[in-house]
Every structure is written in structure tokens, then in C-alpha cells.
XYZ file of C-alpha atoms in Angstrom:
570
model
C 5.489 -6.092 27.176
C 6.151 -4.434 24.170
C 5.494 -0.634 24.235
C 2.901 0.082 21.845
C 3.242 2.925 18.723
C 0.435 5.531 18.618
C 0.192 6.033 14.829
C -2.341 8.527 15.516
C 0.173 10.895 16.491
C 1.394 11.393 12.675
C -1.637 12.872 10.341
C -0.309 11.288 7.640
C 1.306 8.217 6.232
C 3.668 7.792 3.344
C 3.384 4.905 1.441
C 6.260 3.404 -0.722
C 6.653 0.957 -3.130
C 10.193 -0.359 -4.400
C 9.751 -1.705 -7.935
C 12.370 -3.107 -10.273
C 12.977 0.379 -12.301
C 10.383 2.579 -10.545
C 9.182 3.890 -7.454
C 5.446 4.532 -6.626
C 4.307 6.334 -3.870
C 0.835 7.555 -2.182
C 0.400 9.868 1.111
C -2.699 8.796 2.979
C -4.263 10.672 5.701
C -5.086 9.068 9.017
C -7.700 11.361 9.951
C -10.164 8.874 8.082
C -10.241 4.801 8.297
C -12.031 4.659 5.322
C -10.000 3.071 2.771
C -10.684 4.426 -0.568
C -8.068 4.019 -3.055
C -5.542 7.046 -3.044
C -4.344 8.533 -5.928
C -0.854 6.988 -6.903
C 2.375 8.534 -8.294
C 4.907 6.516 -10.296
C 8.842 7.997 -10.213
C 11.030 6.180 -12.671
C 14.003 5.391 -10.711
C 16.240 7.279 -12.179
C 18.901 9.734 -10.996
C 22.443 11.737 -12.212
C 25.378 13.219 -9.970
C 27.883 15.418 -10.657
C 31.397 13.746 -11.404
C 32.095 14.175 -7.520
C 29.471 11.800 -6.630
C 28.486 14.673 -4.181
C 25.972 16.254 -5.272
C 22.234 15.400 -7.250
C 22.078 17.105 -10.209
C 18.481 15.297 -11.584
C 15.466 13.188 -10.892
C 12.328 12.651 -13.062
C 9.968 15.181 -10.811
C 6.414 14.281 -10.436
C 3.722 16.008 -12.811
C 6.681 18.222 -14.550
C 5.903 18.169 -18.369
C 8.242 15.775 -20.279
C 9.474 18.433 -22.921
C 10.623 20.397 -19.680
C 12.470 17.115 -18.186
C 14.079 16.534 -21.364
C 15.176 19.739 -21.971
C 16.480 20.093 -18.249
C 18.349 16.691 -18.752
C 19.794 17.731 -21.809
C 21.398 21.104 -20.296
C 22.508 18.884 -17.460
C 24.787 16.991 -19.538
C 25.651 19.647 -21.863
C 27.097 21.023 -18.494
C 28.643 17.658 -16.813
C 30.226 16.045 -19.440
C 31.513 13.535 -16.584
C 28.239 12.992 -15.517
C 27.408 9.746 -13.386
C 24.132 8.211 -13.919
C 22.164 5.733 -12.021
C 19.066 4.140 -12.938
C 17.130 0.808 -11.384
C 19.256 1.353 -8.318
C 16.903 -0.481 -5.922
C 16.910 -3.642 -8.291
C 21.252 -2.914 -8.040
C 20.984 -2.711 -4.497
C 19.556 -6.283 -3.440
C 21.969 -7.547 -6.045
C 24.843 -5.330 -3.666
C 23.039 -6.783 -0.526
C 23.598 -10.599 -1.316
C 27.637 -9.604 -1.405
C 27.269 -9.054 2.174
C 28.405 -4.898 3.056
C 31.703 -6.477 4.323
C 32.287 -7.202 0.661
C 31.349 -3.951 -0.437
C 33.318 -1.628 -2.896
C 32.946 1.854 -3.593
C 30.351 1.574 -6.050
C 28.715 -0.436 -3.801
C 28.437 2.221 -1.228
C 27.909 5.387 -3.580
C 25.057 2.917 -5.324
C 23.383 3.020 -0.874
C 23.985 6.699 -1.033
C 21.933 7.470 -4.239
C 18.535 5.505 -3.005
C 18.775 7.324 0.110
C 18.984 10.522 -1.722
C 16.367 9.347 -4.012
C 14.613 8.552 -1.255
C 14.821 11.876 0.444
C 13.825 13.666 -2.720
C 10.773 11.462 -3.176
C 9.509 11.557 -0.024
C 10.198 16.033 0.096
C 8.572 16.528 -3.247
C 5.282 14.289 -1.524
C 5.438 16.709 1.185
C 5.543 19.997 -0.622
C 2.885 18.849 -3.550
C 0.019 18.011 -1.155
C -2.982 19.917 -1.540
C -3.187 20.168 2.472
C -0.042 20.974 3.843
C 2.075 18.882 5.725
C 4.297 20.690 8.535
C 7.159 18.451 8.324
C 8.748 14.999 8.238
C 7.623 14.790 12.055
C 3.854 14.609 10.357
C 4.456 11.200 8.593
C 4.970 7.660 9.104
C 6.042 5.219 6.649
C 5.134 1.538 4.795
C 7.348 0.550 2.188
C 6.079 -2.588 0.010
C 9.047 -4.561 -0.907
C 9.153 -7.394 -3.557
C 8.204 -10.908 -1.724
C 11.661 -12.490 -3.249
C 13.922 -10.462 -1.004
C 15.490 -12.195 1.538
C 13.486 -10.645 4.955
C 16.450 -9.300 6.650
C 17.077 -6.858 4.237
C 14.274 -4.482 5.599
C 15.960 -4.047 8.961
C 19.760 -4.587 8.257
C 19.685 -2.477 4.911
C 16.710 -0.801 4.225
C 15.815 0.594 7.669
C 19.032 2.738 7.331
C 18.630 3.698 4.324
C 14.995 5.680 5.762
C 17.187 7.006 8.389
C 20.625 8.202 6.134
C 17.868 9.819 3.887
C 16.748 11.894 6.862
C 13.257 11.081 6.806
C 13.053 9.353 10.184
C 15.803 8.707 13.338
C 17.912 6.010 14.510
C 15.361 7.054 17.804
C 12.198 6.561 15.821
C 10.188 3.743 17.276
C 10.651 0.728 14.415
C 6.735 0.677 14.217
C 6.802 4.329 12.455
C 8.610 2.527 9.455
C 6.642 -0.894 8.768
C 7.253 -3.008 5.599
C 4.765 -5.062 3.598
C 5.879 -7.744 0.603
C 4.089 -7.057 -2.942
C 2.781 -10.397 -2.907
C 0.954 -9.796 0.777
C -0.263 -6.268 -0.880
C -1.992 -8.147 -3.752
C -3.897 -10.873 -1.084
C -5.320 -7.844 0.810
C -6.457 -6.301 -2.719
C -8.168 -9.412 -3.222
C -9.581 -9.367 0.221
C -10.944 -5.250 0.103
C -14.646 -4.466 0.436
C -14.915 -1.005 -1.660
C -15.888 -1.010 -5.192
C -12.700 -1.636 -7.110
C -13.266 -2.999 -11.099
C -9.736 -5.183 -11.170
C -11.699 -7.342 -8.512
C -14.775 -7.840 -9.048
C -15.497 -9.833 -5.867
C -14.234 -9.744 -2.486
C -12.027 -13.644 -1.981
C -12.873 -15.119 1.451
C -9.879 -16.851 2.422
C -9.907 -19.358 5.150
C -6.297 -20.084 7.516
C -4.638 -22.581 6.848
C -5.624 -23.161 3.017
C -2.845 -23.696 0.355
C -3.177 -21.299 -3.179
C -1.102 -20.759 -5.848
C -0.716 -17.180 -6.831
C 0.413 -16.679 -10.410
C 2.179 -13.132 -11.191
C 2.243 -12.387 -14.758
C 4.571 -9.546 -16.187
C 5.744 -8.195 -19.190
C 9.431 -7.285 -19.181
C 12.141 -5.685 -22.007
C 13.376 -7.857 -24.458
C 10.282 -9.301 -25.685
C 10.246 -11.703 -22.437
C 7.480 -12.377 -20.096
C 8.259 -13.616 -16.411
C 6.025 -15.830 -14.296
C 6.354 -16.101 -10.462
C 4.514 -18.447 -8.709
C 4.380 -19.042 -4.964
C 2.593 -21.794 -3.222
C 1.257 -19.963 0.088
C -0.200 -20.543 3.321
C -3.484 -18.529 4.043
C -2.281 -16.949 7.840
C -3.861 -15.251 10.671
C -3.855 -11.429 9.908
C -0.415 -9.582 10.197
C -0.406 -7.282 12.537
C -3.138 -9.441 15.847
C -5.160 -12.455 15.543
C -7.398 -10.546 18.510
C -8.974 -8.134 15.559
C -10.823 -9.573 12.625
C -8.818 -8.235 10.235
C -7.446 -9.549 6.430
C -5.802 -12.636 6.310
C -2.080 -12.985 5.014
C 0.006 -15.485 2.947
C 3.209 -17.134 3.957
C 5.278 -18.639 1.222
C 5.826 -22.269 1.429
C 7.830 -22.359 -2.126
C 8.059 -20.476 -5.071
C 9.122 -20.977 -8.872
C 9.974 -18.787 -11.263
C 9.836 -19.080 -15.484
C 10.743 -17.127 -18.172
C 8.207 -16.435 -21.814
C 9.737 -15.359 -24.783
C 8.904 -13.757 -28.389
C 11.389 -16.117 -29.956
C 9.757 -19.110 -27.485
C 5.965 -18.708 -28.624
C 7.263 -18.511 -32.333
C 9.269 -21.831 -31.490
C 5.952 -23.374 -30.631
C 3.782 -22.050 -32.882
C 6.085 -23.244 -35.599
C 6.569 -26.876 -33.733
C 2.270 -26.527 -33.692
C 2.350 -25.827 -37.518
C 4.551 -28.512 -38.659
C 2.979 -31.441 -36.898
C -0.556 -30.612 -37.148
C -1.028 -28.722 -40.497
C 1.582 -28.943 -42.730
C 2.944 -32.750 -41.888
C 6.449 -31.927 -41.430
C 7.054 -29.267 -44.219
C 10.122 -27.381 -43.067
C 9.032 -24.280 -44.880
C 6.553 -22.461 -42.782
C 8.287 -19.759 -41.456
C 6.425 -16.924 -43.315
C 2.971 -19.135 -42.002
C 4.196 -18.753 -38.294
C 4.767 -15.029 -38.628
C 1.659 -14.378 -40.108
C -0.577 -16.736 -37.348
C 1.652 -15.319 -34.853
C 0.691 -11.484 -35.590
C -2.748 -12.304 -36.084
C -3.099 -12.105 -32.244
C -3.585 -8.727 -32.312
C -6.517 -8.104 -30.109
C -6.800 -8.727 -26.208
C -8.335 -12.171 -25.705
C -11.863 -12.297 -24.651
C -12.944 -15.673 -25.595
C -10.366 -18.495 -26.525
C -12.597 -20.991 -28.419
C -13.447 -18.478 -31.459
C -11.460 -19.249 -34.543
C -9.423 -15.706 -35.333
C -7.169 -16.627 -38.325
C -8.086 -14.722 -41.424
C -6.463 -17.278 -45.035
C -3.997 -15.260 -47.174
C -4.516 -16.106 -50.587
C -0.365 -16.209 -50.913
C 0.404 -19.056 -48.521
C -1.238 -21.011 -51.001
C -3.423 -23.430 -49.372
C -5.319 -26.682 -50.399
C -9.027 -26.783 -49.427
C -8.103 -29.014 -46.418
C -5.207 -26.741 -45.078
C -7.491 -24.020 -45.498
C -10.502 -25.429 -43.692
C -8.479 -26.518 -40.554
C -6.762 -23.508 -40.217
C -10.241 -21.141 -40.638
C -11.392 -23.623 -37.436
C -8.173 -22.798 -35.234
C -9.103 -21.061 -32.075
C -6.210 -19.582 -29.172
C -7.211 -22.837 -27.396
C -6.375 -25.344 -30.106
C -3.142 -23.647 -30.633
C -1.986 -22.758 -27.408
C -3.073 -25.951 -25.505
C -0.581 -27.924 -27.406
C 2.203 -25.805 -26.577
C 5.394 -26.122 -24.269
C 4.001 -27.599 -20.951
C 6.642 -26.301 -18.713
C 4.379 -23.586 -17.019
C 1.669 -26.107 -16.121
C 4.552 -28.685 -15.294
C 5.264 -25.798 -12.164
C 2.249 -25.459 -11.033
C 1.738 -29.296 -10.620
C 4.357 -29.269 -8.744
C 3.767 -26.200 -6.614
C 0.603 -27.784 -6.118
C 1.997 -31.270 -5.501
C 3.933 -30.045 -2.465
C 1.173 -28.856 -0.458
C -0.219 -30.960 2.257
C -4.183 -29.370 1.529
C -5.835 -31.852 -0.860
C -6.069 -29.088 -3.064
C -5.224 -25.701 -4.343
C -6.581 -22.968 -6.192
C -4.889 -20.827 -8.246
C -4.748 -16.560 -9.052
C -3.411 -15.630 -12.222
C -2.921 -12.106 -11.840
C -1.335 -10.043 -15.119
C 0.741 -6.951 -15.466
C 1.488 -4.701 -19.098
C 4.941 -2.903 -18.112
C 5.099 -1.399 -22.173
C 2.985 0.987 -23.817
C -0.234 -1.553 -25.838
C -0.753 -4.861 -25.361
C 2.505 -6.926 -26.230
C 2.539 -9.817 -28.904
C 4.201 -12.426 -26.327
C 1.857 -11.126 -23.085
C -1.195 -11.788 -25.605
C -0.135 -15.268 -26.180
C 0.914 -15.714 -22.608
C -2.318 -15.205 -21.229
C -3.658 -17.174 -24.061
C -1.448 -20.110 -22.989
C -2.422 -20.267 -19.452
C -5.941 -19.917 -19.867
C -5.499 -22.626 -22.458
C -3.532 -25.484 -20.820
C -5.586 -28.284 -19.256
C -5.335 -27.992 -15.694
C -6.194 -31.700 -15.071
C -4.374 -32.473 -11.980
C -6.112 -33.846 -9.265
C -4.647 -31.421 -6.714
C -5.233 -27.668 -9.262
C -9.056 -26.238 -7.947
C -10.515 -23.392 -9.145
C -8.965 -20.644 -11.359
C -8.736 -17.171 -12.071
C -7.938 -14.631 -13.106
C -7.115 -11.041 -12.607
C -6.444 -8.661 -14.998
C -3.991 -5.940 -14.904
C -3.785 -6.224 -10.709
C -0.581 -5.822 -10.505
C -0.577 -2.176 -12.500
C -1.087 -0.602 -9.091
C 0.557 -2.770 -6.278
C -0.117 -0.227 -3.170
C -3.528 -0.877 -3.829
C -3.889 -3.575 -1.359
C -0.985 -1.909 0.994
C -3.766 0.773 1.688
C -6.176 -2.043 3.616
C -2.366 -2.588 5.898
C -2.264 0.383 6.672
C -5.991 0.808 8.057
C -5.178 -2.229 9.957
C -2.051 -1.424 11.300
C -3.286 2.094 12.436
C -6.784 0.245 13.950
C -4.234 -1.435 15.891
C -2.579 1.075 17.239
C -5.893 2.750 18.281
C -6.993 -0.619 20.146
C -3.870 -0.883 22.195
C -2.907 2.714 22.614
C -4.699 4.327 25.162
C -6.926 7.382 24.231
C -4.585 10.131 24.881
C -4.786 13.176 26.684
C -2.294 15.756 26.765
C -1.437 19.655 25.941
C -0.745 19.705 22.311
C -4.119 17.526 21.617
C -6.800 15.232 22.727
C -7.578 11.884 20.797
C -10.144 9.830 21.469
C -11.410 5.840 20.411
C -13.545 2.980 21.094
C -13.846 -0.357 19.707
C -17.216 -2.722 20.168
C -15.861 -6.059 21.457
C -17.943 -9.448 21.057
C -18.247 -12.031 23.693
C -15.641 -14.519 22.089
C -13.237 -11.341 22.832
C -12.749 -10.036 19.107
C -12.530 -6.341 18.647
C -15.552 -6.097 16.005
C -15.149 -2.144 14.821
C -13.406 1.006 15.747
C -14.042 4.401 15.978
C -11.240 6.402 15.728
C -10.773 10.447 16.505
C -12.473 11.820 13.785
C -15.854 9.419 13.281
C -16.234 10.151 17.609
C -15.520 13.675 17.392
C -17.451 14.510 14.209
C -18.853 17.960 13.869
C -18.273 18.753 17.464
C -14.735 20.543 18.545
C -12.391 18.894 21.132
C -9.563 21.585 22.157
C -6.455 20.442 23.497
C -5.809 21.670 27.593
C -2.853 23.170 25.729
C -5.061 25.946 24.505
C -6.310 26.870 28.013
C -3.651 25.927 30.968
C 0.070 27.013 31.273
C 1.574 24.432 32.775
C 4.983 25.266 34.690
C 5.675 25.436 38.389
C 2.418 27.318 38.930
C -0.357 26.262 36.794
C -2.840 28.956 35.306
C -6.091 28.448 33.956
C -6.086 30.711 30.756
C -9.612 32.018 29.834
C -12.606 34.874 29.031
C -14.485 35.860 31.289
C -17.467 33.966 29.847
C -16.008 30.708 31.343
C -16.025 32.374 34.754
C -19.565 33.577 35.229
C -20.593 30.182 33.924
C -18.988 28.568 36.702
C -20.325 30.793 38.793
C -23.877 30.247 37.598
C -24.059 26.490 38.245
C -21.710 26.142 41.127
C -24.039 27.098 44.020
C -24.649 23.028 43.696
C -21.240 22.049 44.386
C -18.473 20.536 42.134
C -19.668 16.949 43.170
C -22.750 17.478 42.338
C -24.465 15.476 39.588
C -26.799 18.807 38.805
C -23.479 21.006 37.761
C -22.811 18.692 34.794
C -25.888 19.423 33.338
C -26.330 19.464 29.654
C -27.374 23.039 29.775
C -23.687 23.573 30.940
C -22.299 21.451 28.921
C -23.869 23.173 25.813
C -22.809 26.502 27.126
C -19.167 25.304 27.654
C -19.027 24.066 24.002
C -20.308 27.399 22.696
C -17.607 29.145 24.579
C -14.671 26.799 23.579
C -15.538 27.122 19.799
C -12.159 26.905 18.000
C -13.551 29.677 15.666
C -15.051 32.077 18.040
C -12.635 31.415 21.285
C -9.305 33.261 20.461
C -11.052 36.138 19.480
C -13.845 37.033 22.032
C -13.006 38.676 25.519
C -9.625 38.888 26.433
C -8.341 36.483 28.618
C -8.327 36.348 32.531
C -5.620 34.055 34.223
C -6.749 32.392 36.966
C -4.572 30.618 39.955
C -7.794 29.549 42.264
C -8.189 25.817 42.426
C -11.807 25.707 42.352
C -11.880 27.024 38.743
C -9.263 25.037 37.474
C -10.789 21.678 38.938
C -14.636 23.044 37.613
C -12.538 23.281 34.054
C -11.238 20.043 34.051
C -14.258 18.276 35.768
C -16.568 20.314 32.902
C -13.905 19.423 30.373
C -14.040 15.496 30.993
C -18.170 15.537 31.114
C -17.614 17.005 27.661
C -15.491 14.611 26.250
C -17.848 11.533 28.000
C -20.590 13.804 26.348
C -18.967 13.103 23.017
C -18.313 9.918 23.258
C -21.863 8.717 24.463
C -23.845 11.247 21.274
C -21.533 8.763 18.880
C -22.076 5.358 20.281
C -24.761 3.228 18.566
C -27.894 3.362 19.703
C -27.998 -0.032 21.075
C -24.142 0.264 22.991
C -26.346 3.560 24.238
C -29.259 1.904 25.372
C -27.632 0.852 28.834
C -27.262 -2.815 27.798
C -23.694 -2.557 26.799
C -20.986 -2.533 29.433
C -18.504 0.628 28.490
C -15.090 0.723 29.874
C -12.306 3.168 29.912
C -8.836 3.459 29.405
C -7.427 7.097 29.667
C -3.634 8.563 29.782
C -2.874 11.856 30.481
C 0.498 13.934 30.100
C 2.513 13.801 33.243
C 2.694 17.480 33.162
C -0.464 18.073 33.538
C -1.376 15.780 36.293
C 1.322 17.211 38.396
């Protein structure tokens, strides 16, 4: 069997997303399960050497002021006049991956050198601009969200090294402290989430083994719109089918298309010369004018929107047809191609039919001309095929695409508490419990800090030195407690009495306990073993004040699992 990876034992994780001329990135504490959207940070990918190659000279840094950037840049150069600069170097490093590394150049491998740096820079600048801070490297691990059209092998036989060249984890490091996640898997568990979140204004209930069509809509340079679309498979969750968790998509097939400024003019011109001005060549200055007149989002697509200028010079017929032209008149005679795709996406799959997600994404500052009549197009095309359900669509979901990573990462880390044991050793003391159903399915989890609440849970660390002869190190409050209940015996049920116990948590109070009487070390057994019997009562104390009422009613059946440092059962 697998060994399983306590995420527990990292307080944070670092979330990273590889875009195709940025990076964004989130830290995320795993002290709580709840999963509220974290505040993101965007890093244009982006960074200059010296002429050596050998050292990093600048990166855009995270909340610095832009005059500042600029005017650091500037000096840079001023400086370097054989500066080398590299920008979208994760988009140029797939591209160097599908050469195979045995094909590689020198470019090639200076290009692997700068995203690890980048990497490395990113990931020490999260560290250091946390409001809590983070001790080291040690403290985190990682999910990186990769885009869904990357061959999978990339994440282990390119990117994995990359983590570890950057020096952010080991060639040691468990593989489960580095754990990637596809964009298009990241937007399904958006869809999926629970918590108040206005892009999605309802939670999708996705059933395995259901085909959809998801639609990714996004606004590139150049005037050009792309649209991805992937005909998935709705999967058992990710990580175990044993926990109720989010359901997945596996891609089946995928097809990819291409909007342009110059394309939407084409057919808006093709539009105005068969239907309102009978073949009249000359109606370029019309098509600019209609064109531009999109210059508000689109709300409603049956609402006539063009606005007669007295110089196109009009007859009354002209002019009345045009005043009556909505978005969906216009655009649902346009090129078919897009709707072509999605027939045939939707064609393919086996399910008698599938629904589609349209989900958008503005890359430039405003609203683009071509992404207005994009979105105009494909809410306007008849989606007549007998095998296209319901649609819909998102807006703007993809401006944040670790959204939905945020809902893997509570899963991945409930995981880990279900199949890691709760843990006991010097450094600290974690506990869980999950409520299992009687079909087997682990319903909930409570993880350290929902059990624990306001009470505090030492680690033995704090109180035993453990070498070749252990000592029990404590005040002398501990002592004459002992003393008080022990005339009963250690075995006895009437020494763990909640009188004791409350007296043993005033005296191991994290706030008061390093600072009261000085410390007594003990050698005799009996003290050691009343510690550690009174020590485990308290933690079974803990456990029981945070069940619910009904698992604490005596109808439930409660079961343990506990491991304990070696050292400190020898």
C-alpha cells in the first residue's frame, strides 16, 4: 500500500497557476477547511538577466508601485546594455517540451533555468509578504494548476524538476507535497462550490458519467478571440471515490477556433450586402459604423441598438429595417463554424445529450469590440441539434482560475486527514475524526483546529526529554496534583476525573505554563505514566466536548486510530 502524505504537517499551502503570459498565485492556510476564496496575486511573467545569463537582474514584484518598476527597469537597462530578456516563458517552455530535452539547445535550457528562478522568486516574495509569518519553505506544500492542453507527462518529467531546481521542495519530498490540477478541472469545481460566489450564481450538480461541453471564451492580442471546447466525462472525484467529494471531468475530445476583428467585419459586411443593401458593393463605411455601435456589454440580444446616421443616406425602407435590427438578427446569420464544433463535439458522445458552459474571459483593459460580438454570436446561433441541452453561461469565470483549485485543495488535505492517522509526537499533537455512514462514505471531517477549538493541546515535546533516560519536565503544580488524586490508583476510573482534568488544563496553559514555578525534573515512573495517562484522558476529553450531540449520545460507535513517535514510546 501506498504510504499516505500528512498534509497537515505543512501550515500552509502555495497555490500556483501557470498562465500563458502570467503567473497567479494564492497561499492558503490549512489550519481552517473552510474554503473561502483567498485573495489572489497576478505576476506578469516577465523576467531580465544580466548578459551572463547568471544572474536575475528584474521581476515585476507584487504590490510595488508601477512608477517605481518602471523606473527600476529603466536603470536596469541603462546599466546592461546586453541585457537578456524573457517574457511568457512558461507558454516557451511547453513549446521547448514537445522537442523532447534530448533535442534541446542552449536556449532551450537557459529558457528551464529562468522559470525555475522565476519560480523561486515567486514563491520567496509569497513567503516574506504574508501578514502571519511563515518560518520557511519546510512550512508549505504546493498545487500548481496547469492548462488542460498540456500533454500530462509534462508535470512529472518537466515540471516536477523545475519545483525542485528552484529550491522550493527536494528530489526527497514525498510527490504528494507537489500535486497538479488542469485549469479546466479548476473551473468544474468552481462550478461545483457551495459559498456565496457572484460569477456562479448556483451550485451545478453533476452526475458521473454525463457528457458536457465546456466552452472557454478568451480575449487575446491582435484583436483575436480563441474558443476551446472540450467534450468531457463527468468522473468520480480526484483524489477517492470513498469521500463524497466534487466530481471531475475527463476529456474525451477537444476543438479549438479562432475569432477575429477583421472576421466579424467580414460577416457583418457579408450580413449587410445580402439582407439590406441587395448586393451593393459599397458598404464599407455602413459596416464600420454597425460594427462600433456595439459598444455596450450585451444584456438582452433581441433589442434593436442601431442608432440611423443621416449621412449613409437611407430610403424609408433601409431605414426601417435597420432601426428593427437586434444582436440576434445580425449575429444569428453569421459564420456557423463555432456551432458547426459543437455539433460535432456533441455528436461524438455516446450520452443522448449534452449540455453546454460557455464560460468568458476579458484579458485587455474594457470590454473589446470582437469579445462583444463574440458573446453576441454564441448566445445568438440556434442551437437546434438534437443532441445540444441546456446552456449557459458564465461570465468572466475564467478572470480568476484558482478559484475552483481552492475546493482541491480542501479535498486533497480532507484526504490526507482520513487516511493519516491522528498523530502524536514531540514537536506537536494533531487530532481528527470523520462521521462515516452505513454505505461506508466518510460524510464530514473535523480536522485539528474545529476539535481543538478554544482549548490548548501542548505537544509532549514541551514537557519530556526524550534521550536514553527520559525526564518528565514540569512545576511543581503538576506534582501535588498527582499526588492529590492518586491515593485511588493509576487504574482507577476515579483519578481521571473531570475535576483533574480541569486542573491539568489550567496548569498546561500555553500562556501561563513557561512562566509559573520553575521546573522540577522528574525520573520516577509513576509520574511520568500519571502524565501520559492524564494527558490521553485530556485529549479523549477534547475530542468527546466537540462531537455532535447525537455521535455523543452513546448511539454512535467511535473508533480510534492513534500513532505515536517511536521515540517516545521507547
Amino acid at each position: 500500500m501506498e504510504e499516505v502524505y500528512d498534509l497537515h504537517q505543512h501550515s500552509h499551502c502555495a497555490l500556483i497557476s501557470l498562465g500563458d503570459n502570467d503567473i497567479i498565485w494564492s497561499i492558503i492556510s490549512n489550519v481552517s477547511r473552510v474554503s473561502g476564496f483567498n485573495s489572489q496575486t497576478r505576476v506578469k511573467d516577465y523576467i531580465i538577466y544580466n548578459k551572463e545569463k547568471t544572474e536575475a537582474l528584474f521581476w515585476e514584484i507584487p504590490y510595488s508601485s508601477k512608477k517605481k518598476l518602471k523606473e527600476q527597469l529603466d536603470q536596469i537597462k541603462q546599466n546592461n546594455e546586453d541585457y537578456i530578456q524573457i517574457e511568457n516563458s512558461v507558454e516557451k517552455l511547453y513549446t521547448a517540451y514537445q522537442k523532447r530535452k534530448c533535442n534541446w539547445d542552449e536556449d532551450d535550457i537557459f529558457l528551464e533555468k529562468a522559470v525555475s528562478d522565476f519560480l523561486r522568486l515567486v514563491i520567496h516574495n509569497m513567503v516574506e509578504t504574508q501578514k502571519k509569518p511563515i518560518d520557511s519553505f519546510d512550512a508549505l506544500h504546493y498545487v500548481c494548476v496547469v492548462p488542460s492542453v498540456w500533454d500530462k507527462k509534462i508535470r512529472e518529467e518537466l515540471l516536477r524538476p523545475i519545483f525542485i531546481q528552484s529550491g522550493v521542495i527536494s528530489e526527497n519530498d514525498h510527490k504528494n507535497r507537489l500535486l497538479f490540477f488542469s485549469d479546466i478541472e479548476s473551473i468544474f469545481y468552481r462550478m461545483q462550490n457551495e459559498y456565496s460566489d457572484p460569477k456562479v450564481p448556483f451550485s451545478e450538480n453533476f452526475k458521473v458519467g454525463d457528457h458536457k461541453i465546456m466552452c472557454r471564451v478568451n480575449s487575446l492580442k491582435d484583436d483575436t478571440v480563441s474558443i476551446h471546447l472540450d467534450l468531457v466525462e463527468i468522473q468520480y472525484p480526484l483524489l477517492d471515490i470513498t469521500y463524497e467529494t466534487l466530481r471531475y471531468p475527463r476529456i474525451l475530445l477537444s476543438s479549438s477556433a479562432f475569432i477575429t476583428l477583421n472576421d466579424i467585419k467580414k460577416n457583418l459586411e457579408t450580413f449587410l450586402k445580402a439582407e439590406l443593401f441587395l448586393g451593393n458593393t459599397n458598404v464599407n463605411q455602413h459596416n464600420q459604423d454597425v460594427f462600433y455601435e456595439n459598444n455596450r456589454t450585451i444584456s438582452t440580444l433581441m433589442i434593436p441598438f442601431i442608432e440611423i446616421k443621416e449621412e449613409w443616406m437611407l430610403n424609408d425602407l433601409q431605414s426601417s429595417y435597420l432601426k428593427a435590427l437586434s444582436y440576434f438578427d445580425i449575429c444569428s446569420k453569421f459564420d456557423k463554424n463555432i456551432l458547426e464544433s459543437m455539433k460535432r463535439l456533441a455528436s461524438s458522445s455516446s450520452r443522448k445529450y449534452c449540455d453546454i458552459f460557455i464560460c468568458y474571459r476579458e484579458n485587455k483593459t474594457g470590454y473589446s469590440y470582437e469579445m462583444r460580438w463574440t458573446e453576441a454570436i454564441l448566445k445568438s446561433v440556434s442551437y437546434d441539434s438534437s443532441k445540444i441541452g441546456q446552456i449557459s453561461h458564465y461570465e468572466e469565470i475564467l478572470d480568476d482560475i484558482t478559484k475552483g483549485a481552492t475546493f482541491y485543495i480542501r479535498d486533497a488535505i480532507h484526504i490526507s486527514d482520513i487516511q493519516s492517522r491522528p498523530h502524536i509526537s514531540s514537536k506537536y499533537t494533531l487530532l481528527s475524526y470523520s462521521t462515516i455512514n452505513s454505505k461506508g462514505f466518510v460524510e464530514s471531517t473535523l480536522d485539528n483546529s474545529n476539535i481543538i477549538s478554544n482549548n490548548y493541546l501542548p505537544p509532549l515535546g514541551l514537557f519530556f526529554n526524550v534521550s536514553n533516560v527520559t525526564t518528565l519536565n514540569v512545576n511543581r503544580k503538576f506534582t501535588t496534583l498527582v499526588e492529590k488524586y492518586l491515593n485511588t490508583g493509576l487504574s482507577s476510573i476515579d483519578f481521571l476525573s473531570k475535576d483533574l482534568l480541569s486542573e491539568f488544563k489550567d496548569i498546561i496553559l500555553e500562556e501561563n505554563y513557561s512562566v509559573s514555578e520553575p521546573f522540577v525534573i522528574i525520573y520516577q515512573a509513576r509520574y511520568i505514566k500519571a502524565f501520559l495517562l492524564i494527558y490521553f484522558a485530556y485529549i479523549n476529553e477534547v475530542i468527546s466536548s466537540s462531537l455532535h450531540p447525537q455521535l455523543n449520545s452513546g448511539n454512535a460507535k467511535i473508533g480510534y486510530l492513534v500513532s505515536v513517535e517511536k521515540s517516545l514510546l521507547d
